[in-house]
CSV table of C-alpha atoms and ligand atoms in Angstrom, one decimal:
chain,number,residue,atom,x,y,z
A,1,MET,CA,-31.7,-22.3,-5.9
A,2,HIS,CA,-32.8,-18.9,-4.6
A,3,ALA,CA,-32.1,-16.6,-7.6
A,4,ASN,CA,-35.3,-14.6,-7.1
A,5,ALA,CA,-35.1,-14.4,-3.3
A,6,THR,CA,-34.3,-11.2,-1.4
A,7,ALA,CA,-30.6,-10.5,-1.3
A,8,LEU,CA,-29.2,-11.0,2.2
A,9,ILE,CA,-25.8,-9.6,1.3
A,10,GLU,CA,-25.7,-6.0,0.1
A,11,MET,CA,-22.9,-3.9,-1.2
A,12,ASP,CA,-22.5,-1.0,-3.6
A,13,TRP,CA,-23.0,-3.0,-6.7
A,14,ASP,CA,-22.5,0.0,-9.0
A,15,ALA,CA,-19.0,0.3,-7.7
A,16,PHE,CA,-18.3,-3.5,-7.5
A,17,ASP,CA,-15.0,-4.5,-8.9
A,18,PRO,CA,-14.1,-8.1,-8.4
A,19,ALA,CA,-10.4,-7.2,-7.9
A,20,ARG,CA,-11.2,-4.5,-5.2
A,21,ILE,CA,-11.7,-4.9,-1.4
A,22,LYS,CA,-15.2,-3.7,-0.4
A,23,ALA,CA,-17.4,-3.3,2.7
A,24,VAL,CA,-20.6,-5.3,2.7
A,25,ARG,CA,-23.7,-5.5,4.8
A,26,HIS,CA,-25.9,-8.5,5.4
A,27,GLN,CA,-28.9,-9.9,7.1
A,28,LEU,CA,-27.7,-13.2,8.3
A,29,ALA,CA,-26.7,-12.3,11.9
A,30,ASP,CA,-30.0,-13.7,13.3
A,31,HIS,CA,-30.2,-16.7,11.1
A,32,PRO,CA,-30.9,-19.8,13.3
A,33,LEU,CA,-28.2,-21.9,11.7
A,34,LEU,CA,-25.6,-19.4,12.8
A,35,GLN,CA,-26.5,-19.4,16.5
A,36,PRO,CA,-24.4,-21.2,19.1
A,37,ASP,CA,-26.8,-24.2,19.6
A,38,GLN,CA,-26.9,-25.0,15.9
A,39,LEU,CA,-23.2,-24.6,15.6
A,40,VAL,CA,-22.7,-27.0,18.5
A,41,ALA,CA,-25.0,-29.5,16.7
A,42,LEU,CA,-23.0,-29.1,13.4
A,43,GLY,CA,-19.7,-29.4,15.3
A,44,LYS,CA,-21.0,-32.7,16.7
A,45,ARG,CA,-21.9,-34.0,13.3
A,46,PHE,CA,-18.4,-33.0,12.1
A,47,GLN,CA,-16.6,-34.4,15.2
A,48,GLY,CA,-13.7,-36.7,14.2
A,49,THR,CA,-13.6,-35.4,10.6
A,50,SER,CA,-11.4,-32.8,8.7
A,51,HIS,CA,-14.4,-30.5,8.9
A,52,LEU,CA,-13.8,-29.6,12.5
A,53,PHE,CA,-10.8,-28.1,14.2
A,54,THR,CA,-10.8,-26.9,17.8
A,55,PHE,CA,-7.6,-25.3,19.0
A,56,ASN,CA,-6.0,-22.9,21.5
A,57,ASN,CA,-4.6,-19.7,20.0
A,58,ASN,CA,-1.9,-17.7,21.6
A,59,ALA,CA,-0.7,-16.8,18.1
A,60,GLY,CA,0.0,-13.3,16.9
A,61,ALA,CA,-0.2,-11.8,13.5
A,62,ASP,CA,3.2,-13.2,12.6
A,63,ALA,CA,2.3,-16.9,13.3
A,64,ASN,CA,2.3,-19.3,10.4
A,65,PHE,CA,-1.4,-19.7,9.6
A,66,ASP,CA,-1.1,-23.4,8.9
A,67,ASP,CA,0.9,-24.0,12.1
A,68,VAL,CA,-1.8,-22.6,14.4
A,69,ALA,CA,-4.2,-25.4,13.8
A,70,ARG,CA,-1.5,-28.0,13.5
A,71,LEU,CA,0.5,-27.1,16.6
A,72,TYR,CA,-2.2,-26.1,19.1
A,73,PRO,CA,-5.1,-28.5,18.7
A,74,ASN,CA,-6.9,-28.7,22.0
A,75,ARG,CA,-8.7,-32.0,21.2
A,76,ARG,CA,-11.7,-30.9,23.3
A,77,SER,CA,-15.2,-31.6,22.5
A,78,VAL,CA,-17.2,-29.0,20.6
A,79,THR,CA,-19.4,-28.4,23.7
A,80,ASP,CA,-16.3,-27.9,26.0
A,81,THR,CA,-14.6,-25.6,23.5
A,82,LEU,CA,-17.7,-23.4,23.2
A,83,GLN,CA,-18.4,-23.4,26.9
A,84,GLY,CA,-14.8,-22.2,27.6
A,85,ILE,CA,-14.7,-19.7,24.7
A,86,ASN,CA,-15.2,-16.7,27.0
A,87,GLU,CA,-12.2,-17.5,29.1
A,88,ALA,CA,-9.9,-19.6,27.0
A,89,LYS,CA,-8.0,-18.3,24.0
A,90,ALA,CA,-9.8,-20.9,21.8
A,91,TRP,CA,-11.0,-21.3,18.3
A,92,MET,CA,-13.5,-23.6,16.6
A,93,LEU,CA,-13.3,-23.8,12.9
A,94,LEU,CA,-16.0,-25.5,10.9
A,95,ARG,CA,-14.6,-26.1,7.4
A,96,HIS,CA,-16.4,-26.7,4.2
A,97,VAL,CA,-19.8,-26.6,5.9
A,98,GLN,CA,-21.4,-27.0,2.4
A,99,ALA,CA,-20.8,-30.8,3.0
A,100,ASP,CA,-23.8,-30.7,5.4
A,101,ALA,CA,-27.0,-30.4,3.3
A,102,THR,CA,-28.6,-27.9,5.7
A,103,TYR,CA,-25.6,-25.5,5.5
A,104,GLN,CA,-25.3,-26.0,1.8
A,105,LYS,CA,-28.8,-24.5,1.5
A,106,LEU,CA,-27.7,-21.6,3.7
A,107,ILE,CA,-24.8,-20.9,1.4
A,108,ASP,CA,-27.1,-20.9,-1.6
A,109,LEU,CA,-29.6,-18.7,0.2
A,110,ALA,CA,-26.8,-16.1,0.7
A,111,LEU,CA,-25.1,-16.4,-2.7
A,112,ASP,CA,-27.9,-17.2,-5.2
A,113,PRO,CA,-29.5,-13.7,-5.1
A,114,ILE,CA,-26.2,-11.9,-5.6
A,115,LYS,CA,-24.7,-14.3,-8.2
A,116,PRO,CA,-26.1,-12.3,-11.1
A,117,ARG,CA,-24.6,-9.1,-9.7
A,118,ILE,CA,-21.2,-10.7,-9.2
A,119,GLU,CA,-21.3,-12.5,-12.6
A,120,LYS,CA,-22.0,-9.3,-14.4
A,121,HIS,CA,-18.3,-8.4,-13.7
A,122,ASP,CA,-16.9,-11.8,-12.8
A,123,PRO,CA,-18.6,-14.7,-14.6
A,124,GLY,CA,-18.5,-18.4,-14.0
A,125,MET,CA,-19.1,-18.7,-10.2
A,126,TYR,CA,-18.4,-22.2,-9.0
A,127,TYR,CA,-16.8,-24.1,-6.1
A,128,ARG,CA,-18.9,-22.5,-3.3
A,129,ALA,CA,-17.8,-23.1,0.3
A,130,GLY,CA,-18.6,-21.9,3.8
A,131,TRP,CA,-16.2,-21.6,6.7
A,132,ILE,CA,-17.5,-20.8,10.2
A,133,PHE,CA,-15.1,-19.4,12.9
A,134,VAL,CA,-16.0,-19.2,16.5
A,135,ALA,CA,-13.3,-17.5,18.5
A,136,SER,CA,-12.6,-16.2,22.0
A,137,PRO,CA,-12.1,-12.5,22.7
A,138,HIS,CA,-8.7,-11.0,21.7
A,139,THR,CA,-7.6,-13.8,19.4
A,140,VAL,CA,-5.7,-13.3,16.2
A,141,THR,CA,-6.2,-15.0,12.8
A,142,PRO,CA,-2.6,-14.8,11.6
A,143,PHE,CA,-1.6,-13.0,8.4
A,144,HIS,CA,-2.4,-15.2,5.3
A,145,ILE,CA,-3.9,-15.4,1.8
A,146,ASP,CA,-6.7,-17.6,0.5
A,147,ARG,CA,-7.2,-19.3,-2.9
A,148,ASN,CA,-10.6,-17.9,-3.8
A,149,HIS,CA,-12.7,-14.8,-3.5
A,150,GLY,CA,-14.3,-14.5,-0.1
A,151,ILE,CA,-17.1,-12.6,1.7
A,152,LEU,CA,-16.5,-12.4,5.4
A,153,LEU,CA,-19.8,-11.9,7.3
A,154,GLN,CA,-19.7,-11.0,11.0
A,155,ILE,CA,-22.5,-12.7,13.0
A,156,HIS,CA,-21.7,-12.1,16.7
A,157,GLY,CA,-19.1,-10.0,18.5
A,158,THR,CA,-16.7,-7.6,16.7
A,159,LYS,CA,-13.6,-8.1,14.6
A,160,LYS,CA,-11.0,-5.8,13.3
A,161,VAL,CA,-10.2,-7.0,9.8
A,162,TYR,CA,-7.0,-5.9,8.1
A,163,VAL,CA,-6.9,-6.5,4.3
A,164,TRP,CA,-4.3,-5.5,1.8
A,165,ASP,CA,-4.7,-5.2,-2.0
A,166,ALA,CA,-4.1,-8.4,-3.8
A,167,GLU,CA,-1.5,-6.8,-6.1
A,168,ASP,CA,0.4,-5.2,-3.2
A,169,ALA,CA,3.7,-6.9,-3.9
A,170,GLU,CA,5.4,-5.2,-0.9
A,171,VAL,CA,3.1,-7.1,1.5
A,172,CYS,CA,2.9,-10.3,-0.4
A,173,SER,CA,5.3,-11.1,-3.3
A,174,GLU,CA,4.6,-12.6,-6.6
A,175,LEU,CA,6.8,-15.5,-5.5
A,176,ALA,CA,4.6,-16.0,-2.4
A,177,ARG,CA,1.5,-16.2,-4.6
A,178,ASP,CA,3.1,-18.6,-7.1
A,179,CYS,CA,4.1,-21.0,-4.2
A,180,PHE,CA,0.7,-20.7,-2.6
A,181,HIS,CA,-1.3,-21.4,-5.7
A,182,SER,CA,1.0,-24.2,-6.9
A,183,ARG,CA,1.8,-26.0,-3.6
A,184,HIS,CA,-0.5,-24.4,-1.0
A,185,GLU,CA,2.5,-23.2,0.9
A,186,LEU,CA,2.4,-20.0,3.0
A,187,ASP,CA,6.1,-20.0,3.9
A,188,GLU,CA,6.7,-16.9,1.8
A,189,VAL,CA,3.7,-15.0,3.2
A,190,LYS,CA,5.5,-13.2,6.0
A,191,TRP,CA,4.1,-10.7,8.4
A,192,ARG,CA,5.8,-7.4,9.2
A,193,GLU,CA,4.4,-5.0,11.7
A,194,GLU,CA,4.8,-2.0,9.4
A,195,PHE,CA,2.2,-3.5,7.0
A,196,ARG,CA,-0.6,-2.3,9.4
A,197,GLU,CA,-0.3,1.2,8.2
A,198,ARG,CA,-1.0,0.4,4.6
A,199,ALA,CA,-4.0,-1.9,5.3
A,200,HIS,CA,-7.7,-1.4,4.6
A,201,VAL,CA,-9.1,-1.7,8.1
A,202,PHE,CA,-12.7,-2.7,8.8
A,203,GLU,CA,-14.2,-2.8,12.3
A,204,VAL,CA,-17.1,-5.2,11.7
A,205,GLY,CA,-20.0,-6.1,14.0
A,206,PRO,CA,-23.1,-8.2,13.4
A,207,GLY,CA,-24.6,-7.3,10.0
A,208,GLN,CA,-21.3,-6.1,8.6
A,209,GLY,CA,-18.6,-7.7,6.5
A,210,VAL,CA,-15.9,-7.5,3.9
A,211,TYR,CA,-15.5,-8.7,0.3
A,212,MET,CA,-11.9,-9.9,-0.2
A,213,PRO,CA,-10.6,-10.7,-3.7
A,214,ILE,CA,-8.5,-13.8,-4.3
A,215,THR,CA,-5.1,-13.7,-2.4
A,216,SER,CA,-5.8,-10.4,-0.7
A,217,PRO,CA,-3.6,-10.8,2.3
A,218,HIS,CA,-5.6,-10.4,5.6
A,219,MET,CA,-5.2,-10.6,9.3
A,220,VAL,CA,-8.1,-10.5,11.9
A,221,GLU,CA,-8.3,-9.7,15.6
A,222,THR,CA,-11.4,-10.4,17.6
A,223,GLY,CA,-12.8,-7.7,20.0
A,224,ASP,CA,-14.0,-7.9,23.6
A,225,ASP,CA,-16.6,-10.6,23.1
A,226,PRO,CA,-16.6,-14.1,21.6
A,227,SER,CA,-17.0,-13.9,17.9
A,228,ILE,CA,-18.9,-15.9,15.3
A,229,THR,CA,-18.1,-15.3,11.6
A,230,ILE,CA,-19.0,-17.1,8.4
A,231,SER,CA,-16.9,-16.7,5.3
A,232,LEU,CA,-18.4,-17.6,2.0
A,233,THR,CA,-15.8,-18.4,-0.8
A,234,TYR,CA,-16.1,-19.2,-4.5
A,235,SER,CA,-14.1,-19.5,-7.7
A,236,THR,CA,-14.9,-17.8,-11.0
A,237,ASN,CA,-13.4,-18.1,-14.5
A,238,ALA,CA,-11.0,-15.3,-13.6
A,239,THR,CA,-9.8,-16.8,-10.3
A,240,ARG,CA,-9.2,-20.1,-12.1
A,241,ARG,CA,-7.2,-18.3,-14.8
A,242,ASN,CA,-5.2,-16.3,-12.2
A,243,ALA,CA,-4.4,-19.5,-10.1
A,244,MET,CA,-3.4,-21.5,-13.2
A,245,GLU,CA,-1.0,-18.7,-14.3
A,246,HIS,CA,0.6,-18.7,-10.9
A,247,VAL,CA,0.9,-22.5,-11.0
A,248,LEU,CA,2.8,-22.4,-14.2
A,249,HIS,CA,5.0,-19.5,-13.0
A,250,ASP,CA,5.9,-21.6,-9.9
A,251,LEU,CA,7.1,-24.4,-12.3
A,252,LEU,CA,9.1,-21.9,-14.3
A,253,ARG,CA,10.8,-20.6,-11.2
A,254,ARG,CA,11.7,-24.1,-10.2
A,255,LYS,CA,13.4,-24.5,-13.6
A,256,GLY,CA,15.4,-21.3,-12.9
A,257,ILE,CA,13.3,-19.0,-15.1
A,258,LYS,CA,12.0,-15.8,-13.5
A,259,PRO,CA,8.4,-15.3,-14.8
A,260,PRO,CA,6.8,-11.9,-15.3
A,261,THR,CA,4.0,-10.6,-12.9
A,262,VAL,CA,0.7,-12.3,-13.5
A,263,GLY,CA,-1.7,-9.8,-15.2
A,264,LYS,CA,1.0,-7.6,-16.7
A,265,HIS,CA,1.5,-9.4,-20.0
A,266,PRO,CA,-1.8,-10.7,-21.5
A,267,LEU,CA,-0.3,-12.9,-24.2
A,268,LEU,CA,2.1,-14.6,-21.8
A,269,ASP,CA,-0.7,-15.1,-19.3
A,270,ARG,CA,-2.8,-16.8,-22.0
A,271,LEU,CA,0.1,-19.1,-22.8
A,272,SER,CA,0.6,-19.8,-19.1
A,273,TYR,CA,-3.1,-20.6,-18.7
A,274,ALA,CA,-3.2,-22.9,-21.7
A,275,SER,CA,0.0,-24.7,-20.5
A,276,ALA,CA,-1.2,-25.1,-16.9
A,277,SER,CA,-4.6,-26.3,-18.0
A,278,ALA,CA,-3.1,-29.0,-20.2
A,279,MET,CA,-0.7,-30.1,-17.5
A,280,ILE,CA,-3.4,-30.2,-14.8
A,281,ALA,CA,-5.7,-32.1,-17.2
A,282,MET,CA,-2.9,-34.7,-17.8
A,283,HIS,CA,-1.4,-35.0,-14.3
A,284,GLY,CA,-3.9,-33.7,-11.9
A,285,VAL,CA,-3.2,-30.9,-9.6
A,286,GLY,CA,-0.2,-32.6,-7.9
A,287,SER,CA,-0.2,-34.7,-4.8
A,288,ARG,CA,1.8,-33.2,-1.9
A,289,PRO,CA,0.8,-30.5,-1.2
A,290,PRO,CA,-1.8,-29.9,-3.9
A,291,ALA,CA,-2.9,-26.9,-5.9
A,292,CYS,CA,-6.5,-26.1,-5.3
A,293,PRO,CA,-8.8,-28.9,-6.5
A,294,SER,CA,-11.0,-26.2,-8.1
A,295,LEU,CA,-8.4,-26.1,-11.0
A,296,ALA,CA,-9.1,-29.7,-11.9
A,297,ARG,CA,-12.8,-29.8,-11.2
A,298,ARG,CA,-15.4,-27.2,-11.9
A,299,THR,CA,-17.9,-28.4,-9.3
A,300,ALA,CA,-20.7,-26.3,-7.9
A,301,TYR,CA,-19.4,-26.7,-4.4
A,302,ALA,CA,-15.9,-27.1,-3.0
A,303,VAL,CA,-14.5,-30.5,-2.2
A,304,ALA,CA,-13.1,-30.9,1.3
A,305,ASP,CA,-9.4,-31.7,1.3
B,401,FE2,FE1,-8.7,-16.2,5.2
């Protein structure tokens, strides 16, 4: 652990609110493990596993996020994908890099020093994970939401990051969040072009990034150069509680009951949390498709699904 090490991620900690989107700065852009040669080596170690996706991307913001990887895998080697990244509309996604001992240390190096700052407002950090995206110029990560807090850190090239407030029900409904937390479905998370004007927009280059609270909708466009980005994600007591409440609300909806908005009725939220916790403890998080494994297991690092 690196609790006393220099913080490589900086933000205005006095103004930090775990529920608010925030710009960050970082000193990881020159880290050797985030340079192309080491990413090729990691990609080779991950080849043939669920940790590595390489795919072509002609998708726009309105594409279904899950479909992009499923429908356009290019099945090329890591080396070929990276060599062609300048010309091809290609992506390489290294998922759950914490499964590799070297990269797990990198995640700790980045998160350990800021953990006390985060936990002052948002205690119980667990389920750490790292995701590395290598993408061609002018590619789009379609509009979607994620199950945990995330810190996007730009390493190489530029990106335009559009993020919307997590509670913006115009952009992403309560129903969409319920379905997503309970069944990991993004079908109700639907892009509309007019959303752009109400987004927080960050143009990030190396050394810059964005903190995104759980289920803040986002969409990302790469600039004129190939892009390397690492996203660090984690759960906390509050994200766990929020996700559990959404899981229970999804079940209520399926029984024909319209639940209230999560966060608006503290007593109901506590009852939902208690019910969902008991259910998940008894039955697990469901089989197909599952709620986030972080709800069943409070492990230090995320478990690859
Ligand atoms: Fe994301």
